[in-house]
Short mmCIF file of C-alpha atoms in Angstrom, two decimals:
data_model
loop_
_atom_site.label_atom_id
_atom_site.label_comp_id
_atom_site.label_asym_id
_atom_site.label_seq_id
_atom_site.Cartn_x
_atom_site.Cartn_y
_atom_site.Cartn_z
CA UNK M 1 29.91 14.02 3.48
CA UNK M 2 29.85 17.52 2.06
CA UNK M 3 30.81 16.30 -1.45
CA UNK M 4 27.61 14.29 -2.11
CA UNK M 5 25.50 17.10 -0.64
CA UNK M 6 27.18 19.68 -2.92
CA UNK M 7 26.67 17.29 -5.87
CA UNK M 8 22.95 17.00 -5.11
CA UNK M 9 22.59 20.75 -4.69
CA UNK M 10 24.35 21.27 -8.01
CA UNK M 11 22.02 18.87 -9.77
CA UNK M 12 18.96 20.57 -8.34
CA UNK M 13 20.22 24.10 -8.89
CA UNK M 14 21.01 23.37 -12.53
CA UNK M 15 17.37 22.25 -13.09
CA UNK M 16 18.69 19.47 -15.35
CA UNK M 17 16.27 17.85 -17.76
CA UNK M 18 15.49 14.16 -17.43
CA UNK M 19 17.65 13.19 -20.40
CA UNK M 20 20.72 14.72 -18.75
CA UNK M 21 20.08 12.78 -15.54
CA UNK M 22 19.53 9.63 -17.58
CA UNK M 23 22.95 10.22 -19.17
CA UNK M 24 24.53 10.66 -15.74
CA UNK M 25 22.79 7.48 -14.57
CA UNK M 26 24.24 5.57 -17.47
CA UNK M 27 27.72 6.84 -16.62
CA UNK M 28 27.24 5.74 -13.01
CA UNK M 29 25.97 2.29 -14.01
CA UNK M 30 28.79 1.77 -16.54
CA UNK M 31 31.44 2.84 -13.99
CA UNK M 32 29.92 0.45 -11.39
CA UNK M 33 29.93 -2.45 -13.83
CA UNK M 34 33.59 -1.88 -14.73
CA UNK M 35 34.50 -1.55 -11.06
CA UNK M 36 32.58 -4.72 -10.21
CA UNK M 37 34.66 -6.77 -12.64
CA UNK M 38 37.96 -5.17 -11.57
CA UNK M 39 37.14 -5.43 -7.87
CA UNK M 40 36.22 -9.12 -8.19
CA UNK M 41 39.82 -9.87 -9.24
CA UNK M 42 41.35 -7.44 -6.76
CA UNK M 43 40.42 -8.32 -3.16
CA UNK M 44 43.57 -7.73 -1.07
CA UNK M 45 43.66 -9.13 2.45
CA UNK M 46 46.63 -7.04 3.67
CA UNK M 47 48.45 -3.81 2.92
CA UNK M 48 46.72 -0.49 2.35
CA UNK M 49 43.88 0.87 0.21
CA UNK M 50 44.17 4.56 -0.72
CA UNK M 51 46.54 5.00 2.21
CA UNK M 52 44.35 3.25 4.81
CA UNK M 53 45.56 0.00 6.31
CA UNK M 54 43.30 -3.03 5.76
CA UNK M 55 42.18 -4.41 9.17
CA UNK M 56 42.92 -8.07 9.82
CA UNK M 57 39.27 -9.13 10.07
CA UNK M 58 38.15 -7.11 7.09
CA UNK M 59 37.18 -8.49 3.72
CA UNK M 60 37.91 -5.96 1.01
CA UNK M 61 36.56 -5.61 -2.52
CA UNK M 62 38.50 -3.37 -4.86
CA UNK M 63 38.88 -0.01 -3.14
CA UNK M 64 36.21 -0.86 -0.55
CA UNK M 65 37.85 -2.02 2.67
CA UNK M 66 34.56 -3.69 3.64
CA UNK M 67 32.75 -5.86 1.10
CA UNK M 68 29.34 -4.89 2.53
CA UNK M 69 29.83 -1.34 1.23
CA UNK M 70 30.69 -2.64 -2.18
CA UNK M 71 27.44 -4.60 -2.09
CA UNK M 72 25.50 -1.42 -1.27
CA UNK M 73 27.29 0.41 -4.10
CA UNK M 74 26.34 -2.31 -6.56
CA UNK M 75 22.67 -2.47 -5.57
CA UNK M 76 22.30 1.31 -5.69
CA UNK M 77 23.53 1.20 -9.30
CA UNK M 78 21.40 -1.85 -9.99
CA UNK M 79 18.39 0.21 -8.94
CA UNK M 80 19.50 3.01 -11.22
CA UNK M 81 19.85 0.47 -14.08
CA UNK M 82 16.31 -0.80 -13.37
CA UNK M 83 15.00 2.73 -13.57
CA UNK M 84 16.86 3.28 -16.87
CA UNK M 85 15.28 0.10 -18.21
CA UNK M 86 11.80 1.40 -17.30
CA UNK M 87 12.59 4.79 -18.86
CA UNK M 88 13.70 3.34 -22.17
CA UNK M 89 10.93 0.71 -22.16
CA UNK M 90 8.27 3.41 -21.86
CA UNK M 91 9.81 5.41 -24.67
CA UNK M 92 10.07 2.31 -26.89
CA UNK M 93 6.39 1.45 -26.51
CA UNK M 94 5.25 -0.93 -29.26
CA UNK M 95 8.79 -1.36 -30.54
CA UNK M 96 10.12 -2.69 -27.19
CA UNK M 97 10.19 -6.34 -28.34
CA UNK M 98 12.54 -5.37 -31.18
CA UNK M 99 15.31 -4.55 -28.73
CA UNK M 100 16.79 -1.28 -27.51
CA UNK M 101 18.55 0.38 -24.59
CA UNK M 102 16.03 -1.12 -22.15
CA UNK M 103 17.52 -4.60 -22.70
CA UNK M 104 21.03 -3.29 -22.10
CA UNK M 105 19.84 -1.53 -18.90
CA UNK M 106 18.11 -4.73 -17.72
CA UNK M 107 21.29 -6.66 -18.43
CA UNK M 108 23.31 -4.15 -16.38
CA UNK M 109 20.81 -4.37 -13.50
CA UNK M 110 21.03 -8.18 -13.40
CA UNK M 111 24.84 -8.20 -13.65
CA UNK M 112 25.22 -5.62 -10.84
CA UNK M 113 22.75 -7.54 -8.68
CA UNK M 114 24.80 -10.69 -9.11
CA UNK M 115 28.01 -8.86 -8.19
CA UNK M 116 26.21 -7.47 -5.13
CA UNK M 117 25.50 -11.06 -4.11
CA UNK M 118 29.13 -12.00 -4.72
CA UNK M 119 30.19 -9.49 -2.05
CA UNK M 120 28.58 -11.93 0.46
CA UNK M 121 26.56 -9.12 1.97
CA UNK M 122 23.25 -10.45 3.37
CA UNK M 123 21.76 -6.97 3.29
CA UNK M 124 22.70 -6.49 -0.38
CA UNK M 125 21.19 -9.86 -1.32
CA UNK M 126 17.92 -9.01 0.40
CA UNK M 127 17.79 -5.59 -1.30
CA UNK M 128 18.41 -6.95 -4.81
CA UNK M 129 15.95 -9.74 -4.19
CA UNK M 130 13.21 -7.29 -3.15
CA UNK M 131 14.06 -5.05 -6.15
CA UNK M 132 13.57 -7.91 -8.53
CA UNK M 133 10.64 -9.74 -6.87
CA UNK M 134 8.66 -6.82 -5.47
CA UNK M 135 9.65 -3.47 -6.92
CA UNK M 136 9.94 -4.52 -10.56
CA UNK M 137 6.51 -6.27 -10.69
CA UNK M 138 4.90 -3.37 -8.84
CA UNK M 139 6.40 -0.98 -11.36
CA UNK M 140 4.96 -3.03 -14.22
CA UNK M 141 1.45 -3.29 -12.84
CA UNK M 142 1.19 0.25 -11.43
CA UNK M 143 3.69 2.37 -13.26
CA UNK M 144 2.62 1.05 -16.68
CA UNK M 145 -1.01 0.71 -15.82
CA UNK M 146 -2.23 2.44 -18.98
CA UNK M 147 0.48 1.03 -21.26
CA UNK M 148 0.80 -2.59 -20.22
CA UNK M 149 -0.32 -3.84 -23.61
CA UNK M 150 2.32 -1.82 -25.40
CA UNK M 151 5.29 -2.72 -23.13
CA UNK M 152 4.37 -6.35 -22.29
CA UNK M 153 6.36 -7.86 -25.19
CA UNK M 154 9.37 -5.83 -24.20
CA UNK M 155 9.00 -6.86 -20.57
CA UNK M 156 8.87 -10.55 -21.51
CA UNK M 157 11.95 -10.14 -23.67
CA UNK M 158 13.85 -8.44 -20.88
CA UNK M 159 12.62 -10.97 -18.29
CA UNK M 160 13.73 -13.89 -20.42
CA UNK M 161 17.11 -12.35 -21.15
CA UNK M 162 17.56 -11.57 -17.40
CA UNK M 163 16.61 -15.16 -16.44
CA UNK M 164 19.17 -16.50 -18.92
CA UNK M 165 21.89 -14.27 -17.55
CA UNK M 166 21.09 -15.28 -13.95
CA UNK M 167 21.22 -18.99 -14.81
CA UNK M 168 24.42 -18.63 -16.82
CA UNK M 169 26.36 -16.56 -14.31
CA UNK M 170 24.81 -18.34 -11.32
CA UNK M 171 26.07 -21.66 -12.67
CA UNK M 172 29.70 -20.52 -12.67
CA UNK M 173 29.70 -18.24 -9.60
CA UNK M 174 30.55 -19.51 -6.14
CA UNK M 175 27.95 -18.52 -3.55
CA UNK M 176 29.23 -21.01 -0.93
CA UNK M 177 30.62 -18.28 1.38
CA UNK M 178 27.35 -16.36 1.18
CA UNK M 179 25.37 -19.47 2.09
CA UNK M 180 27.74 -20.16 5.06
CA UNK M 181 27.36 -16.57 6.24
CA UNK M 182 23.55 -16.75 6.06
CA UNK M 183 23.50 -20.03 7.96
CA UNK M 184 25.79 -18.60 10.69
CA UNK M 185 23.58 -15.52 11.13
CA UNK M 186 20.42 -17.69 11.21
CA UNK M 187 21.96 -19.98 13.84
CA UNK M 188 22.98 -17.10 16.04
CA UNK M 189 19.52 -15.57 15.75
CA UNK M 190 17.79 -18.82 16.65
CA UNK M 191 20.07 -19.26 19.70
CA UNK M 192 19.91 -15.68 21.06
CA UNK M 193 16.58 -14.50 19.64
CA UNK M 194 18.28 -11.32 18.32
CA UNK M 195 20.82 -10.53 15.65
CA UNK M 196 24.49 -10.02 16.51
CA UNK M 197 24.26 -6.23 16.29
CA UNK M 198 21.42 -5.86 18.78
CA UNK M 199 23.83 -5.04 21.65
CA UNK M 200 25.29 -2.18 19.65
CA UNK M 201 21.83 -0.77 18.99
CA UNK M 202 20.97 -1.06 22.69
CA UNK M 203 24.19 0.75 23.71
CA UNK M 204 23.55 3.51 21.12
CA UNK M 205 19.97 3.93 22.31
CA UNK M 206 21.11 4.40 25.94
CA UNK M 207 23.74 6.86 24.77
CA UNK M 208 21.12 8.87 22.86
CA UNK M 209 18.74 8.99 25.77
CA UNK M 210 21.33 10.63 28.00
CA UNK M 211 21.38 13.69 25.71
CA UNK M 212 18.22 13.44 23.63
CA UNK M 213 17.88 17.13 22.63
CA UNK M 214 21.40 18.17 21.56
CA UNK M 215 23.22 14.85 21.24
CA UNK M 216 26.88 14.33 22.02
CA UNK M 217 28.18 16.13 18.99
CA UNK M 218 28.95 15.17 15.41
CA UNK M 219 31.65 12.51 15.21
CA UNK M 220 31.48 11.81 18.97
CA UNK M 221 30.21 8.24 18.71
CA UNK M 222 33.56 6.53 18.54
CA UNK M 223 34.73 8.35 21.68
CA UNK M 224 31.60 8.22 23.85
CA UNK M 225 29.97 4.93 22.84
CA UNK M 226 32.58 2.56 24.43
CA UNK M 227 31.30 3.52 27.87
CA UNK M 228 27.81 2.32 26.89
CA UNK M 229 29.06 -0.68 24.91
CA UNK M 230 30.86 -1.90 27.97
CA UNK M 231 27.52 -2.17 29.82
CA UNK M 232 26.26 -4.75 27.29
CA UNK M 233 27.00 -8.34 28.50
CA UNK M 234 27.16 -9.67 24.98
CA UNK M 235 30.04 -7.27 24.26
CA UNK M 236 32.07 -8.14 27.36
CA UNK M 237 34.87 -10.66 27.73
CA UNK M 238 35.28 -13.21 30.54
CA UNK M 239 36.53 -10.49 32.89
CA UNK M 240 33.56 -8.17 32.24
CA UNK M 241 35.54 -5.76 30.08
CA UNK M 242 34.64 -4.51 26.65
CA UNK M 243 35.73 -7.22 24.20
CA UNK M 244 35.73 -5.24 20.92
CA UNK M 245 35.27 -1.50 20.56
CA UNK M 246 32.93 -0.56 17.71
CA UNK M 247 33.52 2.86 16.13
CA UNK M 248 30.04 2.85 14.48
CA UNK M 249 26.65 1.69 15.65
CA UNK M 250 25.74 -0.15 12.47
CA UNK M 251 22.38 1.67 12.66
CA UNK M 252 22.92 4.97 10.89
CA UNK M 253 19.65 6.54 12.00
CA UNK M 254 20.22 5.70 15.65
CA UNK M 255 23.84 6.86 15.57
CA UNK M 256 22.79 10.16 13.98
CA UNK M 257 20.22 10.66 16.77
CA UNK M 258 22.89 9.97 19.40
CA UNK M 259 25.28 12.45 17.85
CA UNK M 260 23.05 15.41 16.89
CA UNK M 261 19.93 14.90 19.03
CA UNK M 262 16.36 15.80 18.22
CA UNK M 263 17.25 19.42 17.44
CA UNK M 264 19.91 18.34 15.00
CA UNK M 265 17.45 16.01 13.29
CA UNK M 266 15.07 18.82 12.37
CA UNK M 267 16.81 19.62 9.02
CA UNK M 268 16.78 15.90 8.19
CA UNK M 269 13.11 15.65 8.98
CA UNK M 270 12.38 18.65 6.74
CA UNK M 271 14.35 16.92 3.93
CA UNK M 272 12.48 13.66 4.52
CA UNK M 273 9.14 15.54 4.34
CA UNK M 274 10.17 16.96 0.91
CA UNK M 275 11.31 13.52 -0.16
CA UNK M 276 8.04 11.99 1.03
CA UNK M 277 6.10 14.23 -1.36
CA UNK M 278 8.25 12.92 -4.24
CA UNK M 279 7.47 9.35 -3.06
CA UNK M 280 3.76 9.98 -3.26
CA UNK M 281 4.13 11.35 -6.78
CA UNK M 282 6.35 8.38 -7.82
CA UNK M 283 3.74 5.86 -6.67
CA UNK M 284 1.03 7.37 -8.89
CA UNK M 285 0.42 5.55 -12.21
CA UNK M 286 2.39 6.95 -15.09
CA UNK M 287 5.80 7.18 -13.36
CA UNK M 288 7.41 3.79 -14.18
CA UNK M 289 10.95 5.15 -14.13
CA UNK M 290 10.45 6.82 -10.77
CA UNK M 291 8.97 3.83 -8.92
CA UNK M 292 12.17 1.75 -8.86
CA UNK M 293 14.05 4.72 -7.40
CA UNK M 294 11.45 5.21 -4.71
CA UNK M 295 11.63 1.51 -3.81
CA UNK M 296 15.42 1.63 -3.83
CA UNK M 297 15.47 4.55 -1.38
CA UNK M 298 13.07 2.76 0.98
CA UNK M 299 15.25 -0.40 0.90
CA UNK M 300 18.42 1.60 1.46
CA UNK M 301 16.81 3.37 4.45
CA UNK M 302 15.86 -0.02 5.87
CA UNK M 303 19.32 -1.45 5.26
CA UNK M 304 20.83 1.52 7.16
CA UNK M 305 19.02 0.25 10.25
CA UNK M 306 21.30 -2.78 10.31
CA UNK M 307 24.55 -1.65 8.75
CA UNK M 308 27.00 1.17 8.39
CA UNK M 309 26.20 2.91 5.08
CA UNK M 310 25.70 6.69 5.28
CA UNK M 311 29.31 7.56 6.11
CA UNK M 312 30.93 6.74 2.78
CA UNK M 313 31.25 9.21 -0.12
CA UNK M 314 30.77 6.75 -3.00
CA UNK M 315 27.48 5.47 -1.59
CA UNK M 316 26.15 8.95 -0.82
CA UNK M 317 27.16 10.29 -4.23
CA UNK M 318 25.13 7.57 -6.01
CA UNK M 319 22.33 8.22 -3.49
CA UNK M 320 22.35 11.95 -4.40
CA UNK M 321 21.98 11.04 -8.07
CA UNK M 322 19.09 8.67 -7.21
CA UNK M 323 17.24 11.37 -5.26
CA UNK M 324 17.79 14.02 -7.95
CA UNK M 325 16.58 11.65 -10.65
CA UNK M 326 13.50 10.72 -8.57
CA UNK M 327 12.62 14.41 -8.17
CA UNK M 328 13.13 15.14 -11.89
CA UNK M 329 11.14 12.10 -13.03
CA UNK M 330 8.15 13.15 -10.89
CA UNK M 331 8.41 16.94 -11.53
CA UNK M 332 8.90 16.56 -15.30
CA UNK M 333 6.47 13.71 -15.81
CA UNK M 334 5.36 12.91 -19.33
CA UNK M 335 2.15 11.54 -17.90
CA UNK M 336 1.35 14.81 -16.16
CA UNK M 337 2.02 16.84 -19.31
CA UNK M 338 -0.14 14.46 -21.35
CA UNK M 339 -3.07 14.70 -18.98
CA UNK M 340 -2.67 18.50 -18.83
CA UNK M 341 -2.76 18.70 -22.60
#
């Protein structure tokens, strides 16, 4: 986890201009698109990936042993692509309907969103759906509040192109497994009243409450949690023993609390306070390229309450770029400079 943190510190310490971060975002999006295509045709079910053995019950995608993590990687880059589209759309202004990089960025966002859906991750599907149906319209009506007339033709062009791409790729893609997975989760929820990971959250909560101030220590979850997991009836076999040992809580915030305690969370709370100030700035009118990033971070944080995300270097590296870009877009705002002038 030190690599993404060092990457973020380097981006902040270098005081990079927005155009440099935009270039880095394009590199990330292009790499994700290439990986999405390659990974779609390389989904091994046995053997090893980068020296790690593929578990029997795991469904891999490229170099991701678990497809859910590939879905998160794709929607993080889809959010970056959406922010790039907003950036170039604002710069194009009246010329937006004539084409430009904003259409290419919108195309990349849609393609990455579709590949996120093809990983069969319910969380990824919900995130890309909210990005397209909530965050994007909110960005248009609030982020471009003073320039809606200028960018509206470009928005319609991008929306029509995106709709065509969705229909074309959706017609040839197979979402049957995703539908079966969604039905299975819905059936289990209707029968039990909770999702299938609720017992893990309950066990982690009890573990955290036993040492609320200092926690059990970083990396201790996989060794300490089985004692608490064994107390959950839904995780027991017919003989009352732990059926399957989970090495992660699939609730990143709760697992972090159990491992480092309230005292260990203080640096994180300070970072979240700093990030909250950037959120407030991003939600003001005149920051169309920052609003998708703010929405993306909120959705990622919500997704981390139901899945294992914050323990993988590729995801955190893209996340570091998202946070650095959000800060730069709000601190170096064209709207602020215009109003000051």
